Short mmCIF file of C-alpha atoms in Angstrom, two decimals:
data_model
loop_
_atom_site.label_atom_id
_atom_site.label_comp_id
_atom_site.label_asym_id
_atom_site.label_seq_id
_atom_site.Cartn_x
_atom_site.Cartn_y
_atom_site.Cartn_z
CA UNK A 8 1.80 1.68 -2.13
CA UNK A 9 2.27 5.55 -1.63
CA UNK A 10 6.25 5.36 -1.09
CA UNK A 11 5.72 3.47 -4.34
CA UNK A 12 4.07 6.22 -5.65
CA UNK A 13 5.86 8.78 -4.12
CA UNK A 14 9.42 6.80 -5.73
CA UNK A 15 7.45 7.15 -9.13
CA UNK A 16 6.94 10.47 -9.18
CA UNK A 17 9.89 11.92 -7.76
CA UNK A 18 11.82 9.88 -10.20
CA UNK A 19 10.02 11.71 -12.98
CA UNK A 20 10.99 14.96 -11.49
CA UNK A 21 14.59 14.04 -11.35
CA UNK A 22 14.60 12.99 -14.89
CA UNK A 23 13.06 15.84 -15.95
CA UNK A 24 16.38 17.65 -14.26
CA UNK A 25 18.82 14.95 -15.98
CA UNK A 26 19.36 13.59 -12.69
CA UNK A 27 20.55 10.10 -12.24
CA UNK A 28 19.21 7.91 -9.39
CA UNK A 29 19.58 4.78 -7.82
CA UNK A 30 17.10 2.51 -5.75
CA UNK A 31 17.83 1.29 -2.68
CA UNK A 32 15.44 -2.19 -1.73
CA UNK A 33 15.16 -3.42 1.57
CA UNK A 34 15.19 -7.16 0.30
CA UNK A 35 15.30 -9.28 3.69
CA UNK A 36 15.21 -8.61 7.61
CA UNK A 37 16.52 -10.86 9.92
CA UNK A 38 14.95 -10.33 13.66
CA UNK A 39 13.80 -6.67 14.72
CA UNK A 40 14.31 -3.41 12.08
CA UNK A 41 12.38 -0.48 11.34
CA UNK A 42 11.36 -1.05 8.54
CA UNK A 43 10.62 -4.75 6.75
CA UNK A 44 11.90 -6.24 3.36
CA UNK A 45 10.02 -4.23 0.37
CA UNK A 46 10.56 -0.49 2.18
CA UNK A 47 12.24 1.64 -0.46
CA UNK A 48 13.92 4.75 -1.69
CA UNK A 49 14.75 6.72 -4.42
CA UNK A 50 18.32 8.49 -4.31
CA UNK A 51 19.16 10.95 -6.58
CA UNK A 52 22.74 11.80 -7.76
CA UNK A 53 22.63 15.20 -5.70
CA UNK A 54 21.44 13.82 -2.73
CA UNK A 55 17.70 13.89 -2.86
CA UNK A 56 16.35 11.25 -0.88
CA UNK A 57 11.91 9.44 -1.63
CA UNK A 58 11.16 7.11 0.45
CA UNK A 59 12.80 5.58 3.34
CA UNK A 60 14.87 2.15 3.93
CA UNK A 61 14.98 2.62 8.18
CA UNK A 62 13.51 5.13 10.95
CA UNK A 63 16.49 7.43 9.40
CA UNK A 64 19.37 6.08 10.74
CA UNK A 65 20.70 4.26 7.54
CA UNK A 66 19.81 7.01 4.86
CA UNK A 67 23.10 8.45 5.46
CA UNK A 68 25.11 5.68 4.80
CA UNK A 69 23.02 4.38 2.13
CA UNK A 70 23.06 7.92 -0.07
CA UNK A 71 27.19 7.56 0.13
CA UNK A 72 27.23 3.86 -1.22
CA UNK A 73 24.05 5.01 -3.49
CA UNK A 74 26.86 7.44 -4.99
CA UNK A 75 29.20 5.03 -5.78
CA UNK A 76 26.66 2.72 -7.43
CA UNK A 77 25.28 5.65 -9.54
CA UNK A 78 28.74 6.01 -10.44
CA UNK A 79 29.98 2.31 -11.14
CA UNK A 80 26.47 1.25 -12.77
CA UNK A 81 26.39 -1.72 -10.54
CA UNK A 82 23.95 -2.92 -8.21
CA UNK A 83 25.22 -3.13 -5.05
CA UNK A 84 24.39 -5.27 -1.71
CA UNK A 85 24.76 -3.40 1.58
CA UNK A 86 24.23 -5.23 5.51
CA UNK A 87 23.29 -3.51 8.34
CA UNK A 88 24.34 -6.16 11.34
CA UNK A 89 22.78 -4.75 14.74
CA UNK A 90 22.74 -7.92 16.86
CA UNK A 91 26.06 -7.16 18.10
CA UNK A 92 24.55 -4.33 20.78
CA UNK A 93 27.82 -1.89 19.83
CA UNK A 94 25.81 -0.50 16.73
CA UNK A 95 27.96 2.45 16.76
CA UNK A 96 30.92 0.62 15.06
CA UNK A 97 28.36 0.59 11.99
CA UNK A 98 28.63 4.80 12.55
CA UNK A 99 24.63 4.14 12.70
CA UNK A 100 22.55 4.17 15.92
CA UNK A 101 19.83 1.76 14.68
CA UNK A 102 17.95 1.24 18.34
CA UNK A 103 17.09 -2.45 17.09
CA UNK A 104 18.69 -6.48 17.07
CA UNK A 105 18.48 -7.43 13.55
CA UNK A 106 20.22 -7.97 10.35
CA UNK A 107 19.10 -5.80 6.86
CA UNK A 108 19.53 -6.21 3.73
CA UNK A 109 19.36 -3.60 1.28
CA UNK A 110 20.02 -3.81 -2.25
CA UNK A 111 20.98 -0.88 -4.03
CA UNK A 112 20.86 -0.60 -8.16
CA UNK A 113 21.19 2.17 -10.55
CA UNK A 114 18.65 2.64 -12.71
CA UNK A 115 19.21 3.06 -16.28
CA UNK A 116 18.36 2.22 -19.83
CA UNK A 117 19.63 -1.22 -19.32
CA UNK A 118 18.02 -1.75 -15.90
CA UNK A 119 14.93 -0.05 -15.06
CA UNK A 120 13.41 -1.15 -11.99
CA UNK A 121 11.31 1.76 -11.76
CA UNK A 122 8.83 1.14 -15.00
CA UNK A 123 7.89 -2.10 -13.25
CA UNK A 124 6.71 0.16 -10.23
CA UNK A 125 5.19 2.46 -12.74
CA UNK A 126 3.13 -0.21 -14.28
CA UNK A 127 2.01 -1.96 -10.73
CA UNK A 128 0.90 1.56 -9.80
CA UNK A 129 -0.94 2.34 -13.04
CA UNK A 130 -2.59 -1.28 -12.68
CA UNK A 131 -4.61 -0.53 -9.32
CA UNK A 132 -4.37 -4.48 -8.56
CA UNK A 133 -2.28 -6.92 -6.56
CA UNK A 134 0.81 -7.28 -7.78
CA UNK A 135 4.21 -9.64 -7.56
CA UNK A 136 7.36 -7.74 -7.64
CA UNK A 137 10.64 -10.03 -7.86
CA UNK A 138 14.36 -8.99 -6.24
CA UNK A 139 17.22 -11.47 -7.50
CA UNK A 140 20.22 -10.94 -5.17
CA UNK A 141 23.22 -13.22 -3.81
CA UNK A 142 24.36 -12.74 0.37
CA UNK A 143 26.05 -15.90 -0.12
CA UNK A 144 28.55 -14.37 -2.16
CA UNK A 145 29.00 -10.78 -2.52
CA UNK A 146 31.23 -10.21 -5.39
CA UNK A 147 28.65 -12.14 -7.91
CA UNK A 148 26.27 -10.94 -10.10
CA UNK A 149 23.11 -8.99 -8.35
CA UNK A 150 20.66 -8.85 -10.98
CA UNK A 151 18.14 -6.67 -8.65
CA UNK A 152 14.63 -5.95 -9.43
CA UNK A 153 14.35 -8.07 -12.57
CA UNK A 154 10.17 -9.24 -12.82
CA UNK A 155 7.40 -7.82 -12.40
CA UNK A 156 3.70 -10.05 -12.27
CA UNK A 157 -0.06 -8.83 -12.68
CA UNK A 158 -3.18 -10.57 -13.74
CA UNK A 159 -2.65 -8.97 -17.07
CA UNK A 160 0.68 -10.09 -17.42
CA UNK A 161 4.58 -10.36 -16.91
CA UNK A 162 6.61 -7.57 -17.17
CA UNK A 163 10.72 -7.47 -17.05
CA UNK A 164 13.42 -4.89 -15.67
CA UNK A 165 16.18 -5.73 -17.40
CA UNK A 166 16.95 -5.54 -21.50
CA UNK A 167 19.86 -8.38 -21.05
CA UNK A 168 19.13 -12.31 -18.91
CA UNK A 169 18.60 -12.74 -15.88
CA UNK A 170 19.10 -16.51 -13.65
CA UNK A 171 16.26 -18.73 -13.19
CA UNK A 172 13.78 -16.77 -14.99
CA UNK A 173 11.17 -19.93 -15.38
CA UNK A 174 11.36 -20.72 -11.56
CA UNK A 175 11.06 -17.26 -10.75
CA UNK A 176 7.90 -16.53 -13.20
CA UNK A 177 6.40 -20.15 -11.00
CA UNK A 178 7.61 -18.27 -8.01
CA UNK A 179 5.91 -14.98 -8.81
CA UNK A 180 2.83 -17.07 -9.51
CA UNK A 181 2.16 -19.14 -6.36
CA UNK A 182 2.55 -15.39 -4.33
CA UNK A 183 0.27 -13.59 -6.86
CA UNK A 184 -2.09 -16.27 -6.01
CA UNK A 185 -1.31 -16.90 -1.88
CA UNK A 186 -0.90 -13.57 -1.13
CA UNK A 187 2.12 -13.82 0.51
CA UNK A 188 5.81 -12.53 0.29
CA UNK A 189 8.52 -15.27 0.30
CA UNK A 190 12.13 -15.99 0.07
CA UNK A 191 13.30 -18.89 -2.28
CA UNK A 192 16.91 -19.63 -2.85
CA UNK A 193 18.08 -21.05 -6.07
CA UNK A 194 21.75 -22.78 -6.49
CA UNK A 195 24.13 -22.89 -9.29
CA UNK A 196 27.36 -22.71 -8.21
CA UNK A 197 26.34 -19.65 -6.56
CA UNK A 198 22.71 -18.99 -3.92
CA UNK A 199 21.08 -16.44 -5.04
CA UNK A 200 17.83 -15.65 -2.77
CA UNK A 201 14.95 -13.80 -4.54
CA UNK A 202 12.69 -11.50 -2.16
CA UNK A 203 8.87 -12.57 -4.29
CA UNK A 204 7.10 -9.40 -2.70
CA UNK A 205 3.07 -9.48 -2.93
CA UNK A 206 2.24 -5.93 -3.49
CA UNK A 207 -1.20 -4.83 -2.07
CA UNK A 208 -3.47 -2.01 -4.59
CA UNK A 209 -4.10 1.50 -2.88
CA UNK A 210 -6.88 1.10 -1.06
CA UNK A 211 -9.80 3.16 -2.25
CA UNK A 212 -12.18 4.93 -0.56
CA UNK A 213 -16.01 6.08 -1.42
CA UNK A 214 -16.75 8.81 0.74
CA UNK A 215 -20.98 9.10 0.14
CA UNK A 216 -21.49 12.74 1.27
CA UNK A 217 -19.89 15.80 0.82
CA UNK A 218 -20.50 17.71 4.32
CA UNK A 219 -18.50 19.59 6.09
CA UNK A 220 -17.92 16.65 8.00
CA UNK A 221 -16.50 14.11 5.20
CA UNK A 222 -13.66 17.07 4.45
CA UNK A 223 -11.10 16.21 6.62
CA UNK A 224 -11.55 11.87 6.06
CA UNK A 225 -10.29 12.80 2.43
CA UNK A 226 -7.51 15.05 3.87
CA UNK A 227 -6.63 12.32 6.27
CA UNK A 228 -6.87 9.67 3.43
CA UNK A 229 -4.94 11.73 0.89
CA UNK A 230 -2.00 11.38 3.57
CA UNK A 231 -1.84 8.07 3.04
CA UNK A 232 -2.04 8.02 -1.11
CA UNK A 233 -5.42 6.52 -0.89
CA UNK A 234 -7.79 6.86 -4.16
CA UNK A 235 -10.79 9.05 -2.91
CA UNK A 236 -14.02 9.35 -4.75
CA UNK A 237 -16.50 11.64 -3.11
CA UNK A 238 -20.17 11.39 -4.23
CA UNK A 239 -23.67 13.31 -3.33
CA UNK A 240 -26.77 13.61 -5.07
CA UNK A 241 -25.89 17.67 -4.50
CA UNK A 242 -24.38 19.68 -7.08
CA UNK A 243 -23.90 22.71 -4.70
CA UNK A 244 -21.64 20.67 -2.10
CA UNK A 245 -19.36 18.67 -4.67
CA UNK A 246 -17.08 21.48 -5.25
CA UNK A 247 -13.10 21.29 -5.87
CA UNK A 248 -12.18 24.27 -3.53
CA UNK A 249 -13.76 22.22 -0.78
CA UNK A 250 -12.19 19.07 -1.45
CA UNK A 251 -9.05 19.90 -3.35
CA UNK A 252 -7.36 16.32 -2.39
CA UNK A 253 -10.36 14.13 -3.45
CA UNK A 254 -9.07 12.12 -6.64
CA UNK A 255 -12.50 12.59 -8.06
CA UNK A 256 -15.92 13.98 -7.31
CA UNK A 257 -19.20 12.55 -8.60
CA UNK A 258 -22.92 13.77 -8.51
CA UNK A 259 -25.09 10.46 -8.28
CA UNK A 260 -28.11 8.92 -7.05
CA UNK A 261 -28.26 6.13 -5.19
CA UNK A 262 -29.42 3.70 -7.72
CA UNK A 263 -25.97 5.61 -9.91
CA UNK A 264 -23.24 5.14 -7.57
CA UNK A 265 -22.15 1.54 -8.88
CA UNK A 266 -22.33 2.73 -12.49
CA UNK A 267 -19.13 5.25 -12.23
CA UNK A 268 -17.14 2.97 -10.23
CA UNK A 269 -14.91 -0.11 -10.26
CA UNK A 270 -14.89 -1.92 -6.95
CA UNK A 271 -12.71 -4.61 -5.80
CA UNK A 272 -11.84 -5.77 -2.75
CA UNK A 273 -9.67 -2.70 -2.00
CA UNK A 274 -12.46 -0.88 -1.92
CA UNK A 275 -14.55 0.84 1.25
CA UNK A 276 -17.29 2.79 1.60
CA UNK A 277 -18.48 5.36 4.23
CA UNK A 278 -21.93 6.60 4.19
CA UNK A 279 -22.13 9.99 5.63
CA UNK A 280 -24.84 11.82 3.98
CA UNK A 281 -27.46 12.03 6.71
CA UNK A 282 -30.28 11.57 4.40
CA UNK A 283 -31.62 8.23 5.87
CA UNK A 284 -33.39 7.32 2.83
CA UNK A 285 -30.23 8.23 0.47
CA UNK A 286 -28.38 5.57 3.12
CA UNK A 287 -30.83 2.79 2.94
CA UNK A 288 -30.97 3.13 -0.71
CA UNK A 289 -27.31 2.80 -1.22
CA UNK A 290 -27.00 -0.12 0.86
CA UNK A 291 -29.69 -1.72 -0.42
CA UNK A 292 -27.46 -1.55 -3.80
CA UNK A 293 -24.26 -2.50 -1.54
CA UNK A 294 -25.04 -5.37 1.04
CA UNK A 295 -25.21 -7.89 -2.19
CA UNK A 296 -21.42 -7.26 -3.43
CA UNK A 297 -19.42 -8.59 -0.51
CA UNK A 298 -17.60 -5.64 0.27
CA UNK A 299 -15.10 -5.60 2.88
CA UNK A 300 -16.13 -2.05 4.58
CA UNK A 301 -19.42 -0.57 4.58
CA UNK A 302 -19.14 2.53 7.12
CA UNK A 303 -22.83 4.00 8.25
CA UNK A 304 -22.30 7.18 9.97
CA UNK A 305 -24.45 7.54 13.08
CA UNK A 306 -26.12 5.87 15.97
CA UNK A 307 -26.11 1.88 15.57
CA UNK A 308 -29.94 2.16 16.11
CA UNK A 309 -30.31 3.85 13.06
CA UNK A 310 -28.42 1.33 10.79
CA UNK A 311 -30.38 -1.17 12.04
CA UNK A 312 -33.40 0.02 11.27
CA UNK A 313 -32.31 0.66 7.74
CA UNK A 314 -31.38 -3.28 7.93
CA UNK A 315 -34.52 -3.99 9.33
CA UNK A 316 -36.99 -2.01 6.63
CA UNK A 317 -35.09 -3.71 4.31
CA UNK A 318 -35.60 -7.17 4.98
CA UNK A 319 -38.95 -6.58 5.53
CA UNK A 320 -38.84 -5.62 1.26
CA UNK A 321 -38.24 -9.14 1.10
CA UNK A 322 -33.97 -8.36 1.13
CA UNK A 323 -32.07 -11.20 2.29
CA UNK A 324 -29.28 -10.61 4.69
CA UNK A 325 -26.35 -12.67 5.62
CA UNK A 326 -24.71 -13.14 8.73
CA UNK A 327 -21.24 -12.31 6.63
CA UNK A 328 -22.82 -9.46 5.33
CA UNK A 329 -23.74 -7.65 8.46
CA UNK A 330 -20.23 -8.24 9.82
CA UNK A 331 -18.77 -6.19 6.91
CA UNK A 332 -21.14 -3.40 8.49
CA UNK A 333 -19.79 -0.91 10.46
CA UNK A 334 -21.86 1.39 12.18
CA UNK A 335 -21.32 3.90 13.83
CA UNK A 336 -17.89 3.67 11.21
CA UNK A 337 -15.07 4.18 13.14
CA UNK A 338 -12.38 3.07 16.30
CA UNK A 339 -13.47 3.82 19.62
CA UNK A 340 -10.59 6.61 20.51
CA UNK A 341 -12.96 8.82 22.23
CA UNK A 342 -13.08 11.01 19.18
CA UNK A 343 -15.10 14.28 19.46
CA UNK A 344 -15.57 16.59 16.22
CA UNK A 345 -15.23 15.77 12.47
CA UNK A 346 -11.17 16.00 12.55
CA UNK A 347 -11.01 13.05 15.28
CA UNK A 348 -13.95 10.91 13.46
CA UNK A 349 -12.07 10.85 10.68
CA UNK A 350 -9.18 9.76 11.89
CA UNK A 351 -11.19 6.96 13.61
CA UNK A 352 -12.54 5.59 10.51
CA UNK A 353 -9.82 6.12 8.57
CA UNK A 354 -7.83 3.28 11.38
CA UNK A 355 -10.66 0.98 11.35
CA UNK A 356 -10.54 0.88 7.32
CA UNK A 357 -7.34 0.18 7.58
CA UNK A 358 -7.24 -2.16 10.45
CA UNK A 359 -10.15 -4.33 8.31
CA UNK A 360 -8.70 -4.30 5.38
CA UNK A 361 -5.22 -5.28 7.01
CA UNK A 362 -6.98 -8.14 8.84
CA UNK A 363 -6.23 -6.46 12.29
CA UNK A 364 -8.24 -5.64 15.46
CA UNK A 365 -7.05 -2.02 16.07
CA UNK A 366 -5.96 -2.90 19.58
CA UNK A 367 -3.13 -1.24 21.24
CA UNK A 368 0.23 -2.67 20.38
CA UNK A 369 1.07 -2.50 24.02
CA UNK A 370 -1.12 -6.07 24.23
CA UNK A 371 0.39 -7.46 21.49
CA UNK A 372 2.38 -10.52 22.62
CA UNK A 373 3.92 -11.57 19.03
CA UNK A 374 6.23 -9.42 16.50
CA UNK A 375 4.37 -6.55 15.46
CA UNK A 376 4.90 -7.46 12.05
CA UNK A 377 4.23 -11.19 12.59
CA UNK A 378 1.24 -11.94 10.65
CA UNK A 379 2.16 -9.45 7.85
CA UNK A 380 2.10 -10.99 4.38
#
């Protein structure tokens, strides 16, 4: 979702400078790339490159043909063959066996691919984003990035038709509700393929503390475009200077917290106030909602005693609910100071919420990439 973001707002910039742009769509990988189908990038007329389509290898090439499709107003397909080893014919060194496809449209009044990404951004929920394109035959239509699906509705690209809009709206459907990316072809004389993309939300993150300590895990999650609220029941230590890249920053009691927020299952928490009675309040106001990341700060003894105090209030806690516990928050990477914490919790956030074990992809025996939705 950030090089989504990152697309958005650099294509405001470039409008603001009467620059015209193209986006170029990684719409379908066939064996081993860099970068998988839905990896994007923003050219601009000059040059200016947001985003990236491969590991940097195809940029070049694809800001010459971006050119030409600024120029022509026409969406363009481009493949990238590598399973021939003698990549250099391509006049790219790609250091991978696969075939890529990247689409590449202009983006105009007519076709504006880029206000569906606005609106999926502005949403903050999972999203469907639909790319119409024909490998079959070349010299056909491409109608690009034509629909774009949320819970609160459908939302089109394109002020003029596009083909099979009803089984692409079904399409856009069944991922919005599997979770899953696929790859339907449709046949009228001429297969077209459509790359149905399930768009995950920005994960966001509820830092509880404002310590030295919990400065650097919103540095580290500000890389990444993630939506930080940091919150403390201390006036004194919620201050902007000292966390400039927090999206927000909220003085609240325990029994508070829930009241300024809007949680979904994107969302994680880290406690990390080390007030043990602030702690076992909050979760006491947590454990219920099902989250997918609770992060306790500290020794594990101490989180289960907080456990423990509280089902002896009569609190009732599942076996489900413990395992979305994690304390002490983070991977074990031998981490020593607050930098090196963070950037172990920060993994294991996104290793849970990713549906991943954090191991080393050393051990991994499948496609890195192979259980990826």
């Amino acid at each position: 979702m950030k090089e989504i973001t990152d697309i958005v707002n650099a294509f405001d910039e470039a409008i603001k400078q009467g620059k015209k742009t193209a986006l170029a769509t990684v719409v379908s990988v066939e064996g081993s790339a860099y970068r998988r189908a839905g990896a994007r990038m923003l050219i601009t007329e000059d040059g200016q490159l947001t985003g990236a389509i491969s590991g940097g290898c195809l940029e070049g090439d694809a800001l010459r043909k971006a050119r030409l499709v600024i120029l022509q107003q026409e969406p363009l397909l481009v493949t990238y063959d590598t399973t021939d080893d003698d990549d250099a014919k391509l006049g790219v060194g790609l250091g991978c066996n696969g075939i890529i496809h990247i689409l590449i449209e202009p983006v105009s009044d007519k076709h504006d691919p880029i206000r569906l990404l606005k609106v999926i951004v502005a949403s903050k929920q999972p999203a469907v984003l639909v790319t119409l394109f024909s490998v079959d035959d070349r010299k056909a239509r491409q109608p690009g990035t034509c629909l774009g699906l949320t819970n609160d509705g459908v939302m089109t690209a394109n002020t003029i038709s596009y083909p099979y809009a009803g089984q692409l709206l079904a399409d856009a459907n069944e991922v919005l509700n599997n979770k899953r990316s696929e790859h339907p072809t449709y046949t009228d004389g001429v297969i077209y393929t459509a790359f149905v993309e399930y768009i995950k939300p920005t994960i966001a993150l509820v830092v509880i503390g404002a310590g030295n300590d919990a400065i650097p895990l919103t540095r580290i999650a500000a890389v990444l475009g993630w939506d930080t609220t940091v919150m403390d029941g201390r006036q004194n230590y919620l201050l902007a200077e000292r966390f400039p890249q927090a999206n927000r920053l909220i003085v609240a009691r325990p029994e508070e917290v829930l009241q300024h927020l809007q949680i979904t299952e994107w969302t994680a928490f880290v406690l990390m106030t080390h007030n043990y009675n602030y702690e076992q309040a909050l979760l006491a106001e947590l454990i219920p909602l099902g989250l997918p990341y609770i992060g306790v700060l500290g020794p594990r003894k101490k989180l289960e005693r907080m456990l423990d105090e509280l089902q002896s209030t009569g609190m009732s806690i599942s076996d489900e609910q413990r395992g979305n516990l994690y304390g002490p928050t983070g991977l074990d990477i031998g981490s020593e100071g607050a930098d090196e914490i963070a950037l172990s919790i920060v993994a294991e956030i996104k290793a849970v919420l990713s549906s991943r074990n954090g191991a080393s992809l050393k051990y991994k025996q499948e496609s890195i990439h192979a259980t990826d939705q």
